Amino acid sequence: MRYQIPVRAFQNLAMIFLACFMLIAIGAGYWGVVRASELQARDLRRQIERELKLDRGRILATDNSVMAETVFDDEGLAQRVYPYPNLAPVLGYWTFRYGKGGLEAAYDDYLAGRRGQRGLDVFDELMHEPVIGADIVTTIRPALQVRADELLDELGGRGAIIVMEANTGRILALASRPTYDPNLYAEQAEALVVDEAQPTLNRATQGLYTPGSVFKILTLAGALNADLAPPEAAYPQQPYDAPGIFFVEGFPIREGSDRPYNNYPFDLYHALSYSSNVTFAQLALALGPDGMREMARTFGFGEEIPFDGLPTAASELGSDAFLLDRVGLANTGYGQGQLLVSPLEIALVTAAVANGGIMPQPQIVQQIRSRTGDTLADFPPRGWKRPMSEGVAAEVRQAMIVSGSEGFARAGAPEGIAVGGKTGTAQLGGDNEPHSWYTAFAPAEGPQIVVTVIVENAGAGGDVAAPIARELIRTALAP
Amino acid sequence: MSSYRLDPRSFSWRWREFLLLLPPFLLTGAGFYSLQLQRGDLLVERYWPAIALVVGALLMHLIFSWLAPHADQVMLPLVTMMNGLGLLIIERLASNFTVRQTVAMGIGMALCTALVLWNDGPRFAERYRYTLILPGIFLLVVGLLLSFAGSEVGDPGRSVLSITGTFGVQPSEPLKLLLVLFLASFLDFHREKFQTVRLTRLFTDRRWLWLFIPLVGMWGISMILLILQRDLGAALLFFGIFLVLAYLATNRKDYVLLSLLLFVAGGFFAYHSFGYVAQRFAAWLDPWANADTGGFQLIEALYALANGGIFGQGLGQGFPDFVPIVHSDFIIIAIGEELGVAGIIAVIALYILFLLRGFHVAMRAPDSFEQLVAGGLISLLSLQALIIMAGCLKLMPLTGITLPFIAYGGTSLVTCYMMLGLMLRISRDRVEV
């Protein structure tokens, strides 16, 4: 028998090898399971590949009509199709090269199937079954949306329309002009970004405008809150210095029309109804800079309005220095000065008036649904701010109803429907035509909807914006 | 025992081997079918690699049943499983390479069978141990010349000798086989010196000279590979196999530790003296910061693993081709992405079974030389699998060696089959217990 190597040596060696193989297995598990999600987040190439082949969820309107869906071309690559391109300000865009915008970006996790999948699908995920993105159901009412787009297109100018459910803040229609075709975004992206008209700006939520007289609703609410405007008193509280003119530090505050001076003195409701600049300048002076600042804060000025992840602009009251100047403060009181307000803010203020003082949070997505129709998530309406007591809201509402029945805002009331409204004609200085504003709730008793319209550089609010609102109120409340 | 004669009348069904061959056949067939389904073109010729595998393995099985009925019955099915998996992944990743790999498989299987049937094989290697050095040196020099020629064209890692343009030979692959045979016979022959010399008499006992010859020689070869050929993987492999054989032959831990220290010192010196070694290390420690200087492959490999998750994306469903040269060095990564961590663990399980079976054969070999050859060969294959997998998984600096029996590489596959043949030959003359 020749020499034999001890069995012990083989055993020791085998143990070392086994331990090393175990380490390899642990290493595989470490990268493939423990660190997997972190690595996947950095792995852009696979993300792109996955995106190009992903069956992305659809965006639906309230009646389940499709606003955005994914179809696949001959090579199996995903193409995003928008059957209703005018809704671009809400829907946004989905492109490979230029990223995403609007709801496509805000709800990307759901649409791409990364969130909202059912718990039972853990097995599918382990087996890497193809992902089908969840559908998101918006609050858009297509008939109303189509009408809003038509009305804005007929004018041909720039502007925005918001139609909102009064007590829930749900957006029923939202239009912004100029806009773009999301089907062609990838081809036009570079031109759109440099376009002076800013077609990619959602004017309804991101546009900031001088509000003009629609701001008087806020001054009124602020004055009522501070007990500075007793409804039974006579207005303007300080008499005119000259016909239709009141001097602040030598600066003349002029009424916008002859009506307030001809009817002088009038009550608080008619102060709004006649859109008396002098009355609201005096109320602002009485409130003082701090009072105005506090009032604006309670209405959400200085904050970006939470809007389901869509971009919004914060409304601005003006600089401290400007408000400390009494002339500046007086001008701010009736909607001029340094004020910059978004149409969405005005719509929410109107909704708060109609809604007993509760300002709803605007909502555009009400449900997440699987492709097979199962509800994955429901989003109930939410309140955002409480800027007024119920009593104050009732007084402001009464003033808007008077305005909508006797005042300039009457132009926005369709036949047979009483509304509470307010016009605005925002003076811009120089040769610029004023912005034409209109905001209203309807019907006057038991408000259901809020309509806010702005048309840039179009003239008086009662002439341009109000007829659009009237048509939309008629359409929205048609049985 | 070497006087054992083949008896053609001794045909005996090797049922265990036959039954164990069925799973690899089924897996490979199902895998090729699945790939053809995804491609949509159900071409019969695309099944040829799978058919060749089945036919080749069955032929070997029949020949063994007839001429070597007592050879180990588990190793061939394990290798068939690895080779089938390899063909499948290569077909999925780079189907233009599948035919070459299949041809190499055929050559490998033929050589393997021949080695099993060569009665005097081990004795021949033992007798001509010093003669083995000549082709070994030749292969080493050719490999070095190739790497120098490669650095002139800007590819210092080049190590393939291209003969016709279609088929290339990688000299370092057969070199491994020769190395195991030489070291086994040398260490076995001088075993008594190894076992009796004391470390404390390092300078007074002249027999130490004999002990230093292999140590210095192997250290030198490893350093040449590391510094001149820039092949850390081969250096590690060659020196590792020397350590394994030294340990088995001498059973002396102090000698092994001394050698290991010497190697570590050499590596440390190379790290500080040669920029590219340090660069490799940096790319390993933080691939993201060194993506331009070699970290890129590793990053992509880790992304592929993360994408695979536990059960993988499914064969043909991932993007393993994002990883450069995925079909050879990174094939385990492709398995990880498409078959998941579960797939990698299955491959590891195959290597563990293969390792245990190899040691089983080695322990039962008739004498210490054959024990050393079998133990050395199985350790070489296991070490090679460990080094490349550890590199792909960022457990150690990345090296360019093949995953035995699975990765693309004709010379490697042929050499691996030859090693299998030697091990089966060593197991042949013992009756299964």
mmCIF file with all atom_site columns, C-alpha atoms in Angstrom, chain B residues 193-331:
data_model
loop_
_atom_site.group_PDB
_atom_site.id
_atom_site.type_symbol
_atom_site.label_atom_id
_atom_site.label_alt_id
_atom_site.label_comp_id
_atom_site.label_asym_id
_atom_site.label_entity_id
_atom_site.label_seq_id
_atom_site.pdbx_PDB_ins_code
_atom_site.Cartn_x
_atom_site.Cartn_y
_atom_site.Cartn_z
_atom_site.occupancy
_atom_site.B_iso_or_equiv
_atom_site.pdbx_formal_charge
_atom_site.auth_seq_id
_atom_site.auth_comp_id
_atom_site.auth_asym_id
_atom_site.auth_atom_id
_atom_site.pdbx_PDB_model_num
ATOM 1   C CA . LYS B 1 193 ? 11.700  16.180 2.775   1.00 0.00 ? 193 LYS B CA 1
ATOM 2   C CA . PHE B 1 194 ? 8.720   18.477 3.234   1.00 0.00 ? 194 PHE B CA 1
ATOM 3   C CA . GLN B 1 195 ? 7.458   16.441 6.103   1.00 0.00 ? 195 GLN B CA 1
ATOM 4   C CA . THR B 1 196 ? 10.716  16.214 8.025   1.00 0.00 ? 196 THR B CA 1
ATOM 5   C CA . VAL B 1 197 ? 12.469  19.547 7.531   1.00 0.00 ? 197 VAL B CA 1
ATOM 6   C CA . ARG B 1 198 ? 11.991  21.991 10.386  1.00 0.00 ? 198 ARG B CA 1
ATOM 7   C CA . LEU B 1 199 ? 11.400  25.671 9.914   1.00 0.00 ? 199 LEU B CA 1
ATOM 8   C CA . THR B 1 200 ? 13.847  26.525 12.710  1.00 0.00 ? 200 THR B CA 1
ATOM 9   C CA . ARG B 1 201 ? 16.706  25.030 10.693  1.00 0.00 ? 201 ARG B CA 1
ATOM 10  C CA . LEU B 1 202 ? 16.001  27.165 7.689   1.00 0.00 ? 202 LEU B CA 1
ATOM 11  C CA . PHE B 1 203 ? 19.657  27.954 6.901   1.00 0.00 ? 203 PHE B CA 1
ATOM 12  C CA . THR B 1 204 ? 21.466  24.910 8.189   1.00 0.00 ? 204 THR B CA 1
ATOM 13  C CA . ASP B 1 205 ? 19.433  22.163 6.551   1.00 0.00 ? 205 ASP B CA 1
ATOM 14  C CA . ARG B 1 206 ? 20.237  22.004 2.838   1.00 0.00 ? 206 ARG B CA 1
ATOM 15  C CA . ARG B 1 207 ? 17.059  20.111 2.094   1.00 0.00 ? 207 ARG B CA 1
ATOM 16  C CA . TRP B 1 208 ? 15.268  23.436 2.401   1.00 0.00 ? 208 TRP B CA 1
ATOM 17  C CA . LEU B 1 209 ? 16.509  24.158 -1.063  1.00 0.00 ? 209 LEU B CA 1
ATOM 18  C CA . TRP B 1 210 ? 14.114  21.594 -2.455  1.00 0.00 ? 210 TRP B CA 1
ATOM 19  C CA . LEU B 1 211 ? 11.300  23.200 -0.589  1.00 0.00 ? 211 LEU B CA 1
ATOM 20  C CA . PHE B 1 212 ? 12.093  26.636 -1.908  1.00 0.00 ? 212 PHE B CA 1
ATOM 21  C CA . ILE B 1 213 ? 12.303  25.617 -5.550  1.00 0.00 ? 213 ILE B CA 1
ATOM 22  C CA . PRO B 1 214 ? 8.529   25.232 -6.078  1.00 0.00 ? 214 PRO B CA 1
ATOM 23  C CA . LEU B 1 215 ? 7.731   28.098 -3.755  1.00 0.00 ? 215 LEU B CA 1
ATOM 24  C CA . VAL B 1 216 ? 10.000  30.592 -5.492  1.00 0.00 ? 216 VAL B CA 1
ATOM 25  C CA . GLY B 1 217 ? 9.094   29.246 -8.914  1.00 0.00 ? 217 GLY B CA 1
ATOM 26  C CA . MET B 1 218 ? 5.375   29.570 -8.345  1.00 0.00 ? 218 MET B CA 1
ATOM 27  C CA . TRP B 1 219 ? 5.789   32.940 -6.692  1.00 0.00 ? 219 TRP B CA 1
ATOM 28  C CA . GLY B 1 220 ? 7.784   34.093 -9.696  1.00 0.00 ? 220 GLY B CA 1
ATOM 29  C CA . ILE B 1 221 ? 5.186   32.857 -12.190 1.00 0.00 ? 221 ILE B CA 1
ATOM 30  C CA . SER B 1 222 ? 2.398   34.519 -10.218 1.00 0.00 ? 222 SER B CA 1
ATOM 31  C CA . MET B 1 223 ? 4.239   37.819 -10.083 1.00 0.00 ? 223 MET B CA 1
ATOM 32  C CA . ILE B 1 224 ? 4.998   37.635 -13.795 1.00 0.00 ? 224 ILE B CA 1
ATOM 33  C CA . LEU B 1 225 ? 1.334   37.062 -14.481 1.00 0.00 ? 225 LEU B CA 1
ATOM 34  C CA . LEU B 1 226 ? 0.339   39.885 -12.189 1.00 0.00 ? 226 LEU B CA 1
ATOM 35  C CA . ILE B 1 227 ? 2.882   42.464 -13.298 1.00 0.00 ? 227 ILE B CA 1
ATOM 36  C CA . LEU B 1 228 ? 3.656   41.642 -16.918 1.00 0.00 ? 228 LEU B CA 1
ATOM 37  C CA . GLN B 1 229 ? 0.394   40.138 -18.043 1.00 0.00 ? 229 GLN B CA 1
ATOM 38  C CA . ARG B 1 230 ? -1.713  42.214 -15.640 1.00 0.00 ? 230 ARG B CA 1
ATOM 39  C CA . ASP B 1 231 ? -3.783  39.145 -14.887 1.00 0.00 ? 231 ASP B CA 1
ATOM 40  C CA . LEU B 1 232 ? -4.594  39.173 -11.187 1.00 0.00 ? 232 LEU B CA 1
ATOM 41  C CA . GLY B 1 233 ? -7.064  36.304 -11.593 1.00 0.00 ? 233 GLY B CA 1
ATOM 42  C CA . ALA B 1 234 ? -4.531  33.927 -13.130 1.00 0.00 ? 234 ALA B CA 1
ATOM 43  C CA . ALA B 1 235 ? -1.911  34.928 -10.542 1.00 0.00 ? 235 ALA B CA 1
ATOM 44  C CA . LEU B 1 236 ? -4.303  34.201 -7.709  1.00 0.00 ? 236 LEU B CA 1
ATOM 45  C CA . LEU B 1 237 ? -5.408  30.950 -9.296  1.00 0.00 ? 237 LEU B CA 1
ATOM 46  C CA . PHE B 1 238 ? -1.890  29.664 -9.954  1.00 0.00 ? 238 PHE B CA 1
ATOM 47  C CA . PHE B 1 239 ? -0.645  30.531 -6.517  1.00 0.00 ? 239 PHE B CA 1
ATOM 48  C CA . GLY B 1 240 ? -3.826  29.290 -4.861  1.00 0.00 ? 240 GLY B CA 1
ATOM 49  C CA . ILE B 1 241 ? -3.503  25.917 -6.489  1.00 0.00 ? 241 ILE B CA 1
ATOM 50  C CA . PHE B 1 242 ? 0.103   25.746 -5.336  1.00 0.00 ? 242 PHE B CA 1
ATOM 51  C CA . LEU B 1 243 ? -1.029  26.410 -1.769  1.00 0.00 ? 243 LEU B CA 1
ATOM 52  C CA . VAL B 1 244 ? -3.718  23.724 -1.988  1.00 0.00 ? 244 VAL B CA 1
ATOM 53  C CA . LEU B 1 245 ? -1.332  21.125 -3.357  1.00 0.00 ? 245 LEU B CA 1
ATOM 54  C CA . ALA B 1 246 ? 1.413   22.063 -0.918  1.00 0.00 ? 246 ALA B CA 1
ATOM 55  C CA . TYR B 1 247 ? -1.030  21.656 1.933   1.00 0.00 ? 247 TYR B CA 1
ATOM 56  C CA . LEU B 1 248 ? -2.336  18.298 0.686   1.00 0.00 ? 248 LEU B CA 1
ATOM 57  C CA . ALA B 1 249 ? 1.100   16.922 -0.124  1.00 0.00 ? 249 ALA B CA 1
ATOM 58  C CA . THR B 1 250 ? 2.978   18.045 2.969   1.00 0.00 ? 250 THR B CA 1
ATOM 59  C CA . ASN B 1 251 ? 0.171   18.594 5.480   1.00 0.00 ? 251 ASN B CA 1
ATOM 60  C CA . ARG B 1 252 ? 2.336   21.461 6.755   1.00 0.00 ? 252 ARG B CA 1
ATOM 61  C CA . LYS B 1 253 ? 0.448   24.596 7.687   1.00 0.00 ? 253 LYS B CA 1
ATOM 62  C CA . ASP B 1 254 ? 3.604   26.600 8.426   1.00 0.00 ? 254 ASP B CA 1
ATOM 63  C CA . TYR B 1 255 ? 4.892   26.108 4.893   1.00 0.00 ? 255 TYR B CA 1
ATOM 64  C CA . VAL B 1 256 ? 1.521   27.142 3.434   1.00 0.00 ? 256 VAL B CA 1
ATOM 65  C CA . LEU B 1 257 ? 1.349   30.206 5.665   1.00 0.00 ? 257 LEU B CA 1
ATOM 66  C CA . LEU B 1 258 ? 4.894   31.205 4.719   1.00 0.00 ? 258 LEU B CA 1
ATOM 67  C CA . SER B 1 259 ? 4.018   30.954 1.037   1.00 0.00 ? 259 SER B CA 1
ATOM 68  C CA . LEU B 1 260 ? 0.840   32.913 1.540   1.00 0.00 ? 260 LEU B CA 1
ATOM 69  C CA . LEU B 1 261 ? 2.729   35.677 3.323   1.00 0.00 ? 261 LEU B CA 1
ATOM 70  C CA . LEU B 1 262 ? 5.220   35.833 0.487   1.00 0.00 ? 262 LEU B CA 1
ATOM 71  C CA . PHE B 1 263 ? 2.406   36.189 -2.037  1.00 0.00 ? 263 PHE B CA 1
ATOM 72  C CA . VAL B 1 264 ? 0.669   38.889 -0.029  1.00 0.00 ? 264 VAL B CA 1
ATOM 73  C CA . ALA B 1 265 ? 3.964   40.750 0.247   1.00 0.00 ? 265 ALA B CA 1
ATOM 74  C CA . GLY B 1 266 ? 4.456   40.491 -3.501  1.00 0.00 ? 266 GLY B CA 1
ATOM 75  C CA . GLY B 1 267 ? 0.926   41.744 -4.120  1.00 0.00 ? 267 GLY B CA 1
ATOM 76  C CA . PHE B 1 268 ? 1.522   44.624 -1.710  1.00 0.00 ? 268 PHE B CA 1
ATOM 77  C CA . PHE B 1 269 ? 4.705   45.541 -3.544  1.00 0.00 ? 269 PHE B CA 1
ATOM 78  C CA . ALA B 1 270 ? 2.926   45.388 -6.907  1.00 0.00 ? 270 ALA B CA 1
ATOM 79  C CA . TYR B 1 271 ? 0.103   47.538 -5.538  1.00 0.00 ? 271 TYR B CA 1
ATOM 80  C CA . HIS B 1 272 ? 2.506   50.297 -4.609  1.00 0.00 ? 272 HIS B CA 1
ATOM 81  C CA . SER B 1 273 ? 4.813   50.002 -7.589  1.00 0.00 ? 273 SER B CA 1
ATOM 82  C CA . PHE B 1 274 ? 2.474   49.557 -10.513 1.00 0.00 ? 274 PHE B CA 1
ATOM 83  C CA . GLY B 1 275 ? -0.280  52.060 -11.200 1.00 0.00 ? 275 GLY B CA 1
ATOM 84  C CA . TYR B 1 276 ? -2.632  49.679 -12.898 1.00 0.00 ? 276 TYR B CA 1
ATOM 85  C CA . VAL B 1 277 ? -2.754  47.316 -9.922  1.00 0.00 ? 277 VAL B CA 1
ATOM 86  C CA . ALA B 1 278 ? -3.726  50.213 -7.681  1.00 0.00 ? 278 ALA B CA 1
ATOM 87  C CA . GLN B 1 279 ? -6.199  51.308 -10.311 1.00 0.00 ? 279 GLN B CA 1
ATOM 88  C CA . ARG B 1 280 ? -7.825  47.875 -10.269 1.00 0.00 ? 280 ARG B CA 1
ATOM 89  C CA . PHE B 1 281 ? -8.099  48.118 -6.526  1.00 0.00 ? 281 PHE B CA 1
ATOM 90  C CA . ALA B 1 282 ? -9.629  51.565 -6.623  1.00 0.00 ? 282 ALA B CA 1
ATOM 91  C CA . ALA B 1 283 ? -12.166 50.446 -9.230  1.00 0.00 ? 283 ALA B CA 1
ATOM 92  C CA . TRP B 1 284 ? -13.083 47.610 -6.935  1.00 0.00 ? 284 TRP B CA 1
ATOM 93  C CA . LEU B 1 285 ? -13.422 49.646 -3.734  1.00 0.00 ? 285 LEU B CA 1
ATOM 94  C CA . ASP B 1 286 ? -15.487 52.437 -5.285  1.00 0.00 ? 286 ASP B CA 1
ATOM 95  C CA . PRO B 1 287 ? -16.602 51.611 -8.823  1.00 0.00 ? 287 PRO B CA 1
ATOM 96  C CA . TRP B 1 288 ? -18.839 54.691 -9.029  1.00 0.00 ? 288 TRP B CA 1
ATOM 97  C CA . ALA B 1 289 ? -15.969 57.080 -8.448  1.00 0.00 ? 289 ALA B CA 1
ATOM 98  C CA . ASN B 1 290 ? -13.791 55.129 -10.908 1.00 0.00 ? 290 ASN B CA 1
ATOM 99  C CA . ALA B 1 291 ? -16.316 54.360 -13.617 1.00 0.00 ? 291 ALA B CA 1
ATOM 100 C CA . ASP B 1 292 ? -13.950 55.583 -16.345 1.00 0.00 ? 292 ASP B CA 1
ATOM 101 C CA . THR B 1 293 ? -11.018 53.483 -15.201 1.00 0.00 ? 293 THR B CA 1
ATOM 102 C CA . GLY B 1 294 ? -12.601 50.068 -14.925 1.00 0.00 ? 294 GLY B CA 1
ATOM 103 C CA . GLY B 1 295 ? -15.479 50.493 -12.504 1.00 0.00 ? 295 GLY B CA 1
ATOM 104 C CA . PHE B 1 296 ? -18.077 50.656 -15.252 1.00 0.00 ? 296 PHE B CA 1
ATOM 105 C CA . GLN B 1 297 ? -18.369 46.901 -15.773 1.00 0.00 ? 297 GLN B CA 1
ATOM 106 C CA . LEU B 1 298 ? -18.810 46.288 -12.077 1.00 0.00 ? 298 LEU B CA 1
ATOM 107 C CA . ILE B 1 299 ? -21.479 48.971 -11.766 1.00 0.00 ? 299 ILE B CA 1
ATOM 108 C CA . GLU B 1 300 ? -23.430 47.478 -14.641 1.00 0.00 ? 300 GLU B CA 1
ATOM 109 C CA . ALA B 1 301 ? -23.006 44.017 -13.129 1.00 0.00 ? 301 ALA B CA 1
ATOM 110 C CA . LEU B 1 302 ? -24.441 45.135 -9.808  1.00 0.00 ? 302 LEU B CA 1
ATOM 111 C CA . TYR B 1 303 ? -27.345 46.882 -11.565 1.00 0.00 ? 303 TYR B CA 1
ATOM 112 C CA . ALA B 1 304 ? -28.081 43.655 -13.427 1.00 0.00 ? 304 ALA B CA 1
ATOM 113 C CA . LEU B 1 305 ? -28.104 41.699 -10.157 1.00 0.00 ? 305 LEU B CA 1
ATOM 114 C CA . ALA B 1 306 ? -30.421 44.237 -8.548  1.00 0.00 ? 306 ALA B CA 1
ATOM 115 C CA . ASN B 1 307 ? -32.730 43.994 -11.516 1.00 0.00 ? 307 ASN B CA 1
ATOM 116 C CA . GLY B 1 308 ? -32.821 40.230 -11.193 1.00 0.00 ? 308 GLY B CA 1
ATOM 117 C CA . GLY B 1 309 ? -33.963 40.119 -7.599  1.00 0.00 ? 309 GLY B CA 1
ATOM 118 C CA . ILE B 1 310 ? -34.762 36.787 -6.033  1.00 0.00 ? 310 ILE B CA 1
ATOM 119 C CA . PHE B 1 311 ? -36.212 34.870 -8.961  1.00 0.00 ? 311 PHE B CA 1
ATOM 120 C CA . GLY B 1 312 ? -34.877 36.887 -11.876 1.00 0.00 ? 312 GLY B CA 1
ATOM 121 C CA . GLN B 1 313 ? -36.559 38.558 -14.816 1.00 0.00 ? 313 GLN B CA 1
ATOM 122 C CA . GLY B 1 314 ? -36.880 35.252 -16.633 1.00 0.00 ? 314 GLY B CA 1
ATOM 123 C CA . LEU B 1 315 ? -34.719 33.859 -19.417 1.00 0.00 ? 315 LEU B CA 1
ATOM 124 C CA . GLY B 1 316 ? -34.534 36.407 -22.213 1.00 0.00 ? 316 GLY B CA 1
ATOM 125 C CA . GLN B 1 317 ? -36.423 39.043 -20.244 1.00 0.00 ? 317 GLN B CA 1
ATOM 126 C CA . GLY B 1 318 ? -33.627 41.106 -18.698 1.00 0.00 ? 318 GLY B CA 1
ATOM 127 C CA . PHE B 1 319 ? -30.988 43.402 -20.117 1.00 0.00 ? 319 PHE B CA 1
ATOM 128 C CA . PRO B 1 320 ? -27.776 41.536 -19.239 1.00 0.00 ? 320 PRO B CA 1
ATOM 129 C CA . ASP B 1 321 ? -26.193 42.812 -22.457 1.00 0.00 ? 321 ASP B CA 1
ATOM 130 C CA . PHE B 1 322 ? -25.805 46.175 -20.738 1.00 0.00 ? 322 PHE B CA 1
ATOM 131 C CA . VAL B 1 323 ? -22.838 44.542 -18.995 1.00 0.00 ? 323 VAL B CA 1
ATOM 132 C CA . PRO B 1 324 ? -19.749 44.477 -21.239 1.00 0.00 ? 324 PRO B CA 1
ATOM 133 C CA . ILE B 1 325 ? -18.447 40.994 -22.216 1.00 0.00 ? 325 ILE B CA 1
ATOM 134 C CA . VAL B 1 326 ? -21.255 39.441 -20.236 1.00 0.00 ? 326 VAL B CA 1
ATOM 135 C CA . HIS B 1 327 ? -21.091 36.094 -22.057 1.00 0.00 ? 327 HIS B CA 1
ATOM 136 C CA . SER B 1 328 ? -17.598 35.225 -20.829 1.00 0.00 ? 328 SER B CA 1
ATOM 137 C CA . ASP B 1 329 ? -16.349 36.966 -17.678 1.00 0.00 ? 329 ASP B CA 1
ATOM 138 C CA . PHE B 1 330 ? -19.741 38.073 -16.421 1.00 0.00 ? 330 PHE B CA 1
ATOM 139 C CA . ILE B 1 331 ? -21.916 35.114 -17.284 1.00 0.00 ? 331 ILE B CA 1
#
